[in-house]
Coordinates of C-alpha atoms and ligand atoms in Angstrom, one line a residue:
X1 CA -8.1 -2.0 -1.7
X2 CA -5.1 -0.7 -3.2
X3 CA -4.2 1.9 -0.7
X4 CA -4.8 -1.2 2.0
X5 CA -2.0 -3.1 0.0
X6 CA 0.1 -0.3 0.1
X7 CA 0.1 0.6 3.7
X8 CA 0.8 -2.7 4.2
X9 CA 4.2 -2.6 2.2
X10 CA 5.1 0.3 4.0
X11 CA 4.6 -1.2 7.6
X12 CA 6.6 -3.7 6.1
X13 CA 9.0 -1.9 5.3
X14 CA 9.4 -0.5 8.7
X15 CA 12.2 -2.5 10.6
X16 CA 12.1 -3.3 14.5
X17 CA 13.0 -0.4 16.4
X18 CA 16.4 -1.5 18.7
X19 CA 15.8 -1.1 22.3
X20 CA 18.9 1.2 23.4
X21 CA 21.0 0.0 25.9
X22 CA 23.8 0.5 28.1
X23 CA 27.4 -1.1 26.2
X24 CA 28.1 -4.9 27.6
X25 CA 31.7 -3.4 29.2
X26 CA 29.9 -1.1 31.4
X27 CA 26.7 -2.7 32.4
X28 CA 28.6 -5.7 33.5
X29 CA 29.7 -3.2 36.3
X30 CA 26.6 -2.1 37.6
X31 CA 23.1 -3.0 38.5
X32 CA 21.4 -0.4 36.5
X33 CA 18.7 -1.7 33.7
X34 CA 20.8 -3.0 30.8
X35 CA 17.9 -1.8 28.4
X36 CA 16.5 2.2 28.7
X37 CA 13.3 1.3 26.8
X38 CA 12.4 2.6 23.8
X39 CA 11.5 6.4 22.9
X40 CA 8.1 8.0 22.4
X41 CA 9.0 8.2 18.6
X42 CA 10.6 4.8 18.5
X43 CA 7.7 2.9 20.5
X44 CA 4.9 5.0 17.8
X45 CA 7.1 3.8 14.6
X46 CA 7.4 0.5 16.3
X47 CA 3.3 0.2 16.9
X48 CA 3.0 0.9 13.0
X49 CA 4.9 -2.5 12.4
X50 CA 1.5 -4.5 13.7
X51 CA -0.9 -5.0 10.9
X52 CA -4.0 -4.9 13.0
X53 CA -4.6 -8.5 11.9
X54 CA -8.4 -9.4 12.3
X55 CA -7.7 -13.1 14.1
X56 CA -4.6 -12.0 15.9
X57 CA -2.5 -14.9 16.7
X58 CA -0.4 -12.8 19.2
X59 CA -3.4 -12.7 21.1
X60 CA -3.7 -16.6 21.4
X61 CA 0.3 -16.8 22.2
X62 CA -0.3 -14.4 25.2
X63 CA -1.0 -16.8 28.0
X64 CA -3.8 -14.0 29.5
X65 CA -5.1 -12.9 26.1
X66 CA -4.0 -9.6 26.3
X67 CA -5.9 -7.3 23.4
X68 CA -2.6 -6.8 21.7
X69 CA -3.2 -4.8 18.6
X70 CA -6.2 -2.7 20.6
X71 CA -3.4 -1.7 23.3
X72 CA -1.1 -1.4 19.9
X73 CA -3.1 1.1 18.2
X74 CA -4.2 3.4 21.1
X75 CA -0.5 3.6 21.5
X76 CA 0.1 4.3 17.7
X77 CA -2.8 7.2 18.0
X78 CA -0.5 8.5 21.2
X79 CA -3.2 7.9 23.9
X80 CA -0.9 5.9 25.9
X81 CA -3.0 5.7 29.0
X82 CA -6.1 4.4 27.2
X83 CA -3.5 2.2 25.7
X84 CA -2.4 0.8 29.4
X85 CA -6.1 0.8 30.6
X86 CA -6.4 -2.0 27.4
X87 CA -3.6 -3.6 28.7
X88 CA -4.4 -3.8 32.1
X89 CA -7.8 -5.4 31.7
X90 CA -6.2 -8.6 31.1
X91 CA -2.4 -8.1 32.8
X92 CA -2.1 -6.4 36.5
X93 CA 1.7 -6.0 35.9
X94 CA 2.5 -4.8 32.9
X95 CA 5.8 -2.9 33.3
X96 CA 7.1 -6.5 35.1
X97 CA 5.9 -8.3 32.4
X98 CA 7.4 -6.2 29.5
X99 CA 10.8 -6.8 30.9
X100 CA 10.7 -10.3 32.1
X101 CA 8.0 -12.4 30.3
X102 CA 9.4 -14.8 27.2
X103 CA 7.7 -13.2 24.3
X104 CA 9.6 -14.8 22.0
X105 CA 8.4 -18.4 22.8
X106 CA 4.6 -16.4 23.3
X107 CA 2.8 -13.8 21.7
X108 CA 5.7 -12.6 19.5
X109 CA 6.5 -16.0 18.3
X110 CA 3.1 -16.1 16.7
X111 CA 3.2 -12.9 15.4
X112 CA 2.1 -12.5 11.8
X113 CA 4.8 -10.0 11.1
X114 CA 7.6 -13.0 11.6
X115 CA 6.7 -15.2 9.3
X116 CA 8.3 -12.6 6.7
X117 CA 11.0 -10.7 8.8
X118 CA 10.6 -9.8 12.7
X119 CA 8.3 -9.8 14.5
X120 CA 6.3 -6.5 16.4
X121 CA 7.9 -6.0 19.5
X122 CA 4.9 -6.3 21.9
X123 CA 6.9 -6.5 25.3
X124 CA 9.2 -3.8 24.4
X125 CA 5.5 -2.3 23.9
X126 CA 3.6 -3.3 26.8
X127 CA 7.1 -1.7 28.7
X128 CA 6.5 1.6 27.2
X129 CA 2.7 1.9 27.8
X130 CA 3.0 0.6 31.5
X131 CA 6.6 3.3 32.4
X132 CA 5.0 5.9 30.5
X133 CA 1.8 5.5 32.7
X134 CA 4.1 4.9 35.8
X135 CA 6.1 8.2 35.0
X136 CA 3.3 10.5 33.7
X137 CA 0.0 9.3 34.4
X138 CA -2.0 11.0 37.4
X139 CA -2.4 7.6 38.7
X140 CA -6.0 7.0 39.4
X141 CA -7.6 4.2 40.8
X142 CA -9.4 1.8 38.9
X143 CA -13.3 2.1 40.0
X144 CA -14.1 -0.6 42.9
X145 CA -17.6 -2.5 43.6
X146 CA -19.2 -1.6 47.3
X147 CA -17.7 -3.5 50.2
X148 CA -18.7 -7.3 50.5
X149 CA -17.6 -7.5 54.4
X150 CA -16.1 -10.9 53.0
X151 CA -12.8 -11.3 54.1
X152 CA -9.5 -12.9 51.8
X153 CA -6.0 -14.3 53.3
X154 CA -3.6 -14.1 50.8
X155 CA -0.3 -16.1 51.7
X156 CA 2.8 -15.0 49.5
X157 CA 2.9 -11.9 47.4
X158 CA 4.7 -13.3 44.1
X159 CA 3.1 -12.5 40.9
X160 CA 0.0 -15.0 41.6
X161 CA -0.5 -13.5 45.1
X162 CA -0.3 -9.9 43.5
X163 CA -3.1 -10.7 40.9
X164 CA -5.6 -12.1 43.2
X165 CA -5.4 -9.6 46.1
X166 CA -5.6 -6.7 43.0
X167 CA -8.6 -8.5 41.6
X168 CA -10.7 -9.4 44.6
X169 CA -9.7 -5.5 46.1
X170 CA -11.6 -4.4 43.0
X171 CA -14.8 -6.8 43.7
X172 CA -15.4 -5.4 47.2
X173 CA -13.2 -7.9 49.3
X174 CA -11.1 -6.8 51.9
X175 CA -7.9 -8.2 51.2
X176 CA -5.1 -9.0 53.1
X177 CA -1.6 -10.7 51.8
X178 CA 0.7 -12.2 54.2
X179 CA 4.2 -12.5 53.0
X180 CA 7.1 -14.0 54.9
X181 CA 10.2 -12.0 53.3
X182 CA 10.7 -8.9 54.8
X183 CA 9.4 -7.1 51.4
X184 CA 6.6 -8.4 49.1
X185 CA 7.2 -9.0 45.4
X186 CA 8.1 -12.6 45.7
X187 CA 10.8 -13.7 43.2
X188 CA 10.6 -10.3 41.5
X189 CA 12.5 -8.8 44.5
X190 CA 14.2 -11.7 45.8
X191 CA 14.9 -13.3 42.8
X192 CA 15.2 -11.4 39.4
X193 CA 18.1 -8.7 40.0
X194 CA 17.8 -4.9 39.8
X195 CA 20.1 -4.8 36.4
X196 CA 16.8 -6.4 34.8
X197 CA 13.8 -5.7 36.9
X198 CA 14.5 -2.3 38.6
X199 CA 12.5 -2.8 42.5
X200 CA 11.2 0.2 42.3
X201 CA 8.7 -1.0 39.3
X202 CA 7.7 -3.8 42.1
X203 CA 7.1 -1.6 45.2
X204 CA 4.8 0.4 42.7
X205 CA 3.1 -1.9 41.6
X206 CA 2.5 -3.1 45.4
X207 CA 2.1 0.4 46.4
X208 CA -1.3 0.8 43.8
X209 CA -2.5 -2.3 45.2
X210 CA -2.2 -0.9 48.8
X211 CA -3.7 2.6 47.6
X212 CA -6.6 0.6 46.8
X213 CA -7.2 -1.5 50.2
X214 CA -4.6 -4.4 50.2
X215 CA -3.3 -4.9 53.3
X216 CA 0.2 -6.4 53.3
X217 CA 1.7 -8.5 56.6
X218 CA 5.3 -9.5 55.8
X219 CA 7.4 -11.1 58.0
X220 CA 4.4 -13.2 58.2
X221 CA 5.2 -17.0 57.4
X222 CA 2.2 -18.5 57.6
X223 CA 2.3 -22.3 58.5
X224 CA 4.8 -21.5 61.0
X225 CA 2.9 -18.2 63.0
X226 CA -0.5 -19.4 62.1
X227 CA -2.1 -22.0 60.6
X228 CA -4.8 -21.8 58.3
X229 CA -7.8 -22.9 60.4
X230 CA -6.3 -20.5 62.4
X231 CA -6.9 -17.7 59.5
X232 CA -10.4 -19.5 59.1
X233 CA -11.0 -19.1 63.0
X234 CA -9.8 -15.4 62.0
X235 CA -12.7 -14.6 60.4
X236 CA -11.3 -15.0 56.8
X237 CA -14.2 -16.6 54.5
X238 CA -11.7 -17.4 51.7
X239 CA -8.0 -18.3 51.1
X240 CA -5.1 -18.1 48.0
X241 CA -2.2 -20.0 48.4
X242 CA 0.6 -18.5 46.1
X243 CA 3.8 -19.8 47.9
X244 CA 6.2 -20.4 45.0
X245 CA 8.3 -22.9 45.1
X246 CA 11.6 -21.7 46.4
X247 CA 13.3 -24.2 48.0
X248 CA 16.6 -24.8 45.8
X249 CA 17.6 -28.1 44.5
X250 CA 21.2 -29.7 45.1
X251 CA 23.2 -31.7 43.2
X252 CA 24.0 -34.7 45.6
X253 CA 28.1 -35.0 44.3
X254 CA 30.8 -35.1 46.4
X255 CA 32.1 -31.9 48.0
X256 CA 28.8 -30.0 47.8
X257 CA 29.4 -28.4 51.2
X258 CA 32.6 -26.9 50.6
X259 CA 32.3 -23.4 52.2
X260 CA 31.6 -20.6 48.5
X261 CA 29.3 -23.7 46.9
X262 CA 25.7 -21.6 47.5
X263 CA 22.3 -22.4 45.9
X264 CA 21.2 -19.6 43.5
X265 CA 18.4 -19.0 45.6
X266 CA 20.7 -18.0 48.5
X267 CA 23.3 -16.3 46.5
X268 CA 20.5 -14.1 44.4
X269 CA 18.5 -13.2 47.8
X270 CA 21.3 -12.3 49.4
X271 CA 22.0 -9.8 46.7
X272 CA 19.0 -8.6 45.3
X273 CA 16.5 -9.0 49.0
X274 CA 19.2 -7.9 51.3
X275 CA 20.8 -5.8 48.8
X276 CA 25.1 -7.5 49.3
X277 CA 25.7 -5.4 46.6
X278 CA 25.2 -2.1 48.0
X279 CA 27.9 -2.4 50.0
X280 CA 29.1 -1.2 52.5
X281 CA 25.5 0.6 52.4
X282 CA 23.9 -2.9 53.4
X283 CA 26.3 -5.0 54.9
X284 CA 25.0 -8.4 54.1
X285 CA 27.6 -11.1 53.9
X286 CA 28.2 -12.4 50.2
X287 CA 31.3 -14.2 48.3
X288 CA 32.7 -12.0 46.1
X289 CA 34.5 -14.8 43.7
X290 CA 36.5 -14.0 40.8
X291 CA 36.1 -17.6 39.5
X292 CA 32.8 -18.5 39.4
X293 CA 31.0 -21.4 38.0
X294 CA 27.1 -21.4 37.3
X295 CA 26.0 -24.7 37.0
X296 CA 22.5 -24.9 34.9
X297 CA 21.1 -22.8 31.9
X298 CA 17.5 -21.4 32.8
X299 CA 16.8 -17.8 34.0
X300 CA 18.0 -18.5 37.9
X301 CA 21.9 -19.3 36.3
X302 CA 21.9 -16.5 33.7
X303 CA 20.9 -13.9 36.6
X304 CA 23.4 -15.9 39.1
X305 CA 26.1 -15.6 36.1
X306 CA 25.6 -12.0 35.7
X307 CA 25.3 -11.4 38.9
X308 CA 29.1 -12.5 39.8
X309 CA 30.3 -10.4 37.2
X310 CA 28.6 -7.2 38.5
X311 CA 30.5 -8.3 42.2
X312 CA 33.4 -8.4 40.9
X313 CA 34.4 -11.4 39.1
X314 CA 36.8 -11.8 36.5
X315 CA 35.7 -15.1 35.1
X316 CA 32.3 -16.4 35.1
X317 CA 31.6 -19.4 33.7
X318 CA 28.3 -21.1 33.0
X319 CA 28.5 -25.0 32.7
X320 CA 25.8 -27.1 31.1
X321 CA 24.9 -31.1 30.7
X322 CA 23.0 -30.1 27.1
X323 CA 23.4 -28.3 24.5
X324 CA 23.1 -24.7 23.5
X325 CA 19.8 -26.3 21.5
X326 CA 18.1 -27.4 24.9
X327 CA 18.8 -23.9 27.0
X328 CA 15.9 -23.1 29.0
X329 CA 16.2 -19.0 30.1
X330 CA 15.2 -16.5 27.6
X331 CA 16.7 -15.7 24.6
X332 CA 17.6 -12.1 25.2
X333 CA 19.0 -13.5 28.2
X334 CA 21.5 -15.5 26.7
X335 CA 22.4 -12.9 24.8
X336 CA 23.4 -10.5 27.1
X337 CA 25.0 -13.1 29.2
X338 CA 27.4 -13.8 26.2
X339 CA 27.7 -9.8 25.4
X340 CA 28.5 -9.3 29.1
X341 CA 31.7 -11.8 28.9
X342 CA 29.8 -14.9 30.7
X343 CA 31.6 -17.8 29.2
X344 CA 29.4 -21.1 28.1
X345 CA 30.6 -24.7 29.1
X346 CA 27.9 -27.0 27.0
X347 CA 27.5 -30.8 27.0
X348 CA 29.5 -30.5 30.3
X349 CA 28.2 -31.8 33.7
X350 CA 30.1 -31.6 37.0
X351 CA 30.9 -34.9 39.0
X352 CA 32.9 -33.2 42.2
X353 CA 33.5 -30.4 44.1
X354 CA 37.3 -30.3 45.1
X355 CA 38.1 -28.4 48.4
X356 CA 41.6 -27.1 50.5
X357 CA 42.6 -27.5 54.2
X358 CA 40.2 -24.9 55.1
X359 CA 37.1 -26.6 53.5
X360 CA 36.9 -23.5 50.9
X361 CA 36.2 -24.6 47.5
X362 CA 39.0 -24.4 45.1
X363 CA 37.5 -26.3 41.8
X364 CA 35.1 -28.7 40.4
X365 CA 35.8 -31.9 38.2
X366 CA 33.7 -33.2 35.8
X367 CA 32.6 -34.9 32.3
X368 CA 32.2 -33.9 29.0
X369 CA 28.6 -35.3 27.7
X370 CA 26.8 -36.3 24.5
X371 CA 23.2 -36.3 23.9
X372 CA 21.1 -39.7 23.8
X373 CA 17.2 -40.4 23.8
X374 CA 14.9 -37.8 24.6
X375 CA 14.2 -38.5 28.4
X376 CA 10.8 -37.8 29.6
X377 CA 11.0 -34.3 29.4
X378 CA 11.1 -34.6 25.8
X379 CA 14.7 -33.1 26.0
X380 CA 17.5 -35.8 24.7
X381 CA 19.1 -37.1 27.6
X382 CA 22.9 -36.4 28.4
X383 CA 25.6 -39.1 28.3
X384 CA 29.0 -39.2 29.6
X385 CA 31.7 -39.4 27.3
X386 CA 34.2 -42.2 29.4
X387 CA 37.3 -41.0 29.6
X388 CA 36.8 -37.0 29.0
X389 CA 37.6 -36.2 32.6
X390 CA 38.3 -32.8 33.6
X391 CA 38.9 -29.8 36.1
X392 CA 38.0 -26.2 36.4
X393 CA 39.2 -24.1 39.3
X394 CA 37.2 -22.1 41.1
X395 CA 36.5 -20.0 44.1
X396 CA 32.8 -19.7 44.2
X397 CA 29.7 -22.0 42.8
X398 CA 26.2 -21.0 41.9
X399 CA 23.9 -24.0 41.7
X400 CA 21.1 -23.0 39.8
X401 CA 20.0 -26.5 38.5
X402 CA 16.2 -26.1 39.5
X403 CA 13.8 -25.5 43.0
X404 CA 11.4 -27.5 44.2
X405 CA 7.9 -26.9 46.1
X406 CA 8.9 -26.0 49.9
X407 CA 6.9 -27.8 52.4
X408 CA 6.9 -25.9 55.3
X409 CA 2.8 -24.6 54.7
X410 CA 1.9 -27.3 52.6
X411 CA 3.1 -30.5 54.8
X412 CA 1.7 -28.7 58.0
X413 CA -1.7 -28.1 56.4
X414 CA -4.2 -30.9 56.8
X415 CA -6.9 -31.9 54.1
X416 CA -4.2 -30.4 51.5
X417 CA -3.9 -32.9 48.2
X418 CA -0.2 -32.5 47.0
X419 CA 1.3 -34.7 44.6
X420 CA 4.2 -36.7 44.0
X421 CA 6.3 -33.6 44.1
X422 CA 5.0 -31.6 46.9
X423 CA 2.8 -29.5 44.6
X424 CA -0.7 -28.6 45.7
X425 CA -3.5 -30.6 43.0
X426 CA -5.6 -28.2 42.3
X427 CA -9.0 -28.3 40.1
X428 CA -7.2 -26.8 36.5
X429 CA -10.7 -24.1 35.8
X430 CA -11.0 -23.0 39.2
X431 CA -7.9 -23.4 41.3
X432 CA -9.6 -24.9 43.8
X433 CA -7.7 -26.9 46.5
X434 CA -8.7 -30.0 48.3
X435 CA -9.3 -28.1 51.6
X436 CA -12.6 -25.6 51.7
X437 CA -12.4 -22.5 51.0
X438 CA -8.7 -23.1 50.0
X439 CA -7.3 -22.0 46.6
X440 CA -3.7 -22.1 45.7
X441 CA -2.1 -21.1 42.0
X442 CA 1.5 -20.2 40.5
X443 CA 4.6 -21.8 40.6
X444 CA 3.1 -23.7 44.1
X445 CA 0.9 -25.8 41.8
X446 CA 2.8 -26.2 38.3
X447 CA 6.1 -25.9 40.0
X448 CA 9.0 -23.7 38.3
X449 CA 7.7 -21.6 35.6
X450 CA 6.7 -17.8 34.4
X451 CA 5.6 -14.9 36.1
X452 CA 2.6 -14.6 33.2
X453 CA 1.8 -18.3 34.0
X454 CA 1.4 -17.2 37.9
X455 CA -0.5 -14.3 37.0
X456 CA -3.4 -16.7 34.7
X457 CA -2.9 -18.8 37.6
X458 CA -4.3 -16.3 40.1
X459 CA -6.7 -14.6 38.0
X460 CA -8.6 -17.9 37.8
X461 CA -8.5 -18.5 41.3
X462 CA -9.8 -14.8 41.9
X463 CA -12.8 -15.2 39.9
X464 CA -13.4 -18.5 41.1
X465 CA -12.9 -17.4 45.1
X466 CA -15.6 -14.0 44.0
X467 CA -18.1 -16.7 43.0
X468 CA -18.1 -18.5 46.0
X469 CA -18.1 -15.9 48.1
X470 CA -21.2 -14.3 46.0
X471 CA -23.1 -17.5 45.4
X472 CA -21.8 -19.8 47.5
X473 CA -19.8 -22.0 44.3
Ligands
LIG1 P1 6.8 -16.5 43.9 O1 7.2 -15.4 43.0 O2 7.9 -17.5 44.3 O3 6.3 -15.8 45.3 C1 6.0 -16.6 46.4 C2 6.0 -15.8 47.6 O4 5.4 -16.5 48.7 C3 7.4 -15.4 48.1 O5 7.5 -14.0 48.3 C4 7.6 -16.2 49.4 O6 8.5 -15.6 50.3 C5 6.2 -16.3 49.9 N1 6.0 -17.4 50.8 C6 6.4 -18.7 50.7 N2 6.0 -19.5 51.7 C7 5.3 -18.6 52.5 C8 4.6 -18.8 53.7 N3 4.6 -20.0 54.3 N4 4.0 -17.8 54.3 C9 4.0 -16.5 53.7 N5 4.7 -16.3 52.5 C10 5.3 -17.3 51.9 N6 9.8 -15.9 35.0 C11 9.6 -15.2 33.8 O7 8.5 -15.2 33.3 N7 10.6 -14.5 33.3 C12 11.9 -14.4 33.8 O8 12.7 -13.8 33.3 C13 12.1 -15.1 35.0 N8 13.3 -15.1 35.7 C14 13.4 -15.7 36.9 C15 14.6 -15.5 37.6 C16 14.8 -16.1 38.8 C17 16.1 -15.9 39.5 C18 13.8 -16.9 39.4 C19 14.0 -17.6 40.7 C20 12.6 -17.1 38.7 C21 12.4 -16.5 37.4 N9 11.2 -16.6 36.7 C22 11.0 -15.9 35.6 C23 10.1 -17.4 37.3 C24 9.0 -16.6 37.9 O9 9.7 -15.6 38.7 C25 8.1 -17.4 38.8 O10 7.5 -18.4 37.9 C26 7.0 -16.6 39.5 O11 7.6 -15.6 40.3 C27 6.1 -17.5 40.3 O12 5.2 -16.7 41.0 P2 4.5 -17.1 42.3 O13 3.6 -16.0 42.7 O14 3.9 -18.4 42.1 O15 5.6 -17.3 43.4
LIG2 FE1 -0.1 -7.0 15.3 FE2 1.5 -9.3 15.1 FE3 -0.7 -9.2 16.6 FE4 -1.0 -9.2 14.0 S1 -0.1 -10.9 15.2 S2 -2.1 -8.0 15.5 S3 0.8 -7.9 13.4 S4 1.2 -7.9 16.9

């Protein structure tokens, strides 16, 4: 008992191993990965933080109940690729979701280390495990049941998409995604940029998948080159819908069509999908501003931010209706944003675009705010101080104030529930659709949210789609 209590002082005592990365003034120049990850001897010292707690609450914060302190101490003992196998019985992608998945409103949020002091760095974890596995395991594929001769469409290869087709491959399906971007990966190629989720950790994750059966068919958009009966008439028995929901919103002000005013969704595309920013390598067209306003606060405007810099800019600004309180994207996020030299407007909302001769935007004016009522997003609701008018100039804008469900697929499908929103209704412990045989899952059917959240999503829908194949339910 005694030697229990001690231990535990010591792990204590151990504090949170820094991730090493490259200095703000240099990164902001490049698209290399801002953090290295951590060492062999850092990630084992940073595995005897966890106390092996017997009701772990980091494995309730996880959104797909990862076995966090099983994966933890394999990788404490050094058997890193049991320690991934662990992982992976619950997360497909656990090298994306190391870098890119909120742990600090999650699983490390809950973890019993912080309620004294920090808490174990799980993601920085999982990240280890899954590029030590990528980097040194003899990657072999996971054992697969005999073949069904049932066949599964998946449409969209985002996170969701990914999990299904890599769950159903394993049952005996034959699987095949159909993805209408020139490259599968979904937001984590076209959306989240190299400098924090190198495409290289995408295409091999989509490469194992492949190794194991997956077929992938991209410049495939399905609603427009086929239909879904069509797939049906096909021969496919079963399926997935995971189509995101990409299409960016606007603003609706004055001067919104200035030539350099882009959605983030088209500004990050261009750069990350059809790589501007290996120029003169790739020669996609891009605005390289040196004034740039970001206009929003999630993950979509800290990437668009960060992004200008790396082209080139020599201000970019961020400018937000709330307050630093109410910002949406990820702390560490934030952080390197502000580290980086990305400059924060809050409690500041734009009311017009100005524009020269040429129709080229030149600034923006706008309002200072002050926060109200919560709204019905729970948030308080920003007011405009009268007479606080104001201009910023400007020679490029990044609106990155949200995206909504696109309905090419979903308003040419018939028998497909949506709701008031465009979103596909589906049944919450199955994924089921209103059309047979139809499932759908991800950001499609919850609208804008997390890559872990679009992986649950599809895991559901995968063993709901193997029982009705099996049994008929
Ligand atoms: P998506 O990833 O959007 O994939 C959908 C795919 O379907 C796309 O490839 C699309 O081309 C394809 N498609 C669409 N229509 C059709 C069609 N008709 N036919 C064929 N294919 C079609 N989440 C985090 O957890 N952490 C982050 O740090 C984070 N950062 C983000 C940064 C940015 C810039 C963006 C945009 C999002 C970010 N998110 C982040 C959110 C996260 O990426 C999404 O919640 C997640 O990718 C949703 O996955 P999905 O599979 O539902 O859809
Ligand atoms: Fe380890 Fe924290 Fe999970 Fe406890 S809650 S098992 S300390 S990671």
């Amino acid at each position: 008992m005694a030697e229990e209590g001690t231990k535990k002082v010591k792990k204590e005592k151990i504090p949170r191993q820094p991730m090493p990365e490259q200095a703000p003034e240099v990164r902001a120049k490049n698209f290399d990965e801002v953090p290295f990850g951590l060492s062999r001897k850092a990630a084992i010292k940073e595995a005897e933080r966890c106390l092996q707690c017997k009701k772990p609450s980091c494995v309730a914060g996880c959104p797909v109940e990862v076995d966090i302190p099983g994966f933890i101490k394999l990788l404490k003992e050094g058997e890193f690729a049991k320690s991934i196998r662990k992982v992976w019985e619950r997360n497909a992608l656990p090298a994306v979701c190391g870098r890119v998945c909120p742990q600090e409103i999650q699983c490390e949020e809950v973890c019993i280390v912080a309620k004294k002091g920090v808490p174990v760095a799980i993601g920085n974890l999982e990240r280890f495990v899954a590029d030590h596995e990528r980097m040194h395991g003899k990657g072999e594929l996971p054992p697969k049941a005999e073949p069904t001769g049932k066949k599964i469409a998946v449409v969209g290869s985002g996170p969701s998409g990914l999990t299904v087709a890599g769950d159903l491959i394993l049952k005996g399906h034959d699987v095949t995604i159909f993805e209408a971007f020139h490259s599968p990966g979904g937001v984590l190629v076209y959306g989240i940029p190299e400098f924090r989720l190198p495409k290289d950790i995408v295409s091999h994750e989509v490469n194992f998948l492949e190794r194991q059966g997956v077929k992938v068919e991209c410049n495939a958009v399905v609603g427009r080159i086929i239909s879904l009966n069509e797939l049906f008439e096909e021969g496919y028995d079963a399926i997935y819908l995971g189509v995101g929901a990409g299409l960016p919103r606007f603003l609706n002000i004055p001067g919104e069509n200035f030539i350099g005013i882009f959605s983030a969704n088209e500004y990050l595309t261009r750069s990350n999908l059809m790589k501007a920013y290996l120029f003169p390598e790739y020669d996609t067209p891009i605005i390289k501003g040196k004034n740039v306003i970001t206009l929003g606060a999630g993950n979509v405007a800290m990437d668009s931010a960060r992004t200008a810099l790396r082209l080139g800019a020599e201000k970019s600004r961020i400018v937000y209706r709330r307050s630093r309180k109410e910002v949406p994207a990820r702390t560490a996020e934030v952080h390197h944003a502000e580290e980086e030299g990305v400059e924060f407007f809050f409690l500041t909302s734009p009311t017009k675009f100005i524009g020269n001769e040429k129709g080229r935007v030149i600034g923006m004016e706008g309002l200072k705010m002050e926060l109200g009522e919560p709204d019905e997003s729970g948030r308080r609701r920003p007011l405009p101080i009268k007479g606080s008018e104001f201009e910023l100039e400007c020679d490029l804008v990044i609106i990155a104030v949200g995206a909504g469900a696109n309905p090419l697929l979903t308003k040419s499908t018939e028998g497909l529930d949506l709701n008031k929103w465009g979103y596909i209704i589906t049944e919450e412990e199955t994924g089921k659709t209103s059309k047979k045989g139809v499932w759908a899952g991800g950001d499609i059917v919850t609208g804008s949210a997390t890559v872990i959240l679009a992986m649950g999503a599809g895991r559901i829908a995968a063993n709901s789609i193997h029982s009705y194949l099996t049994w008929g339910w």
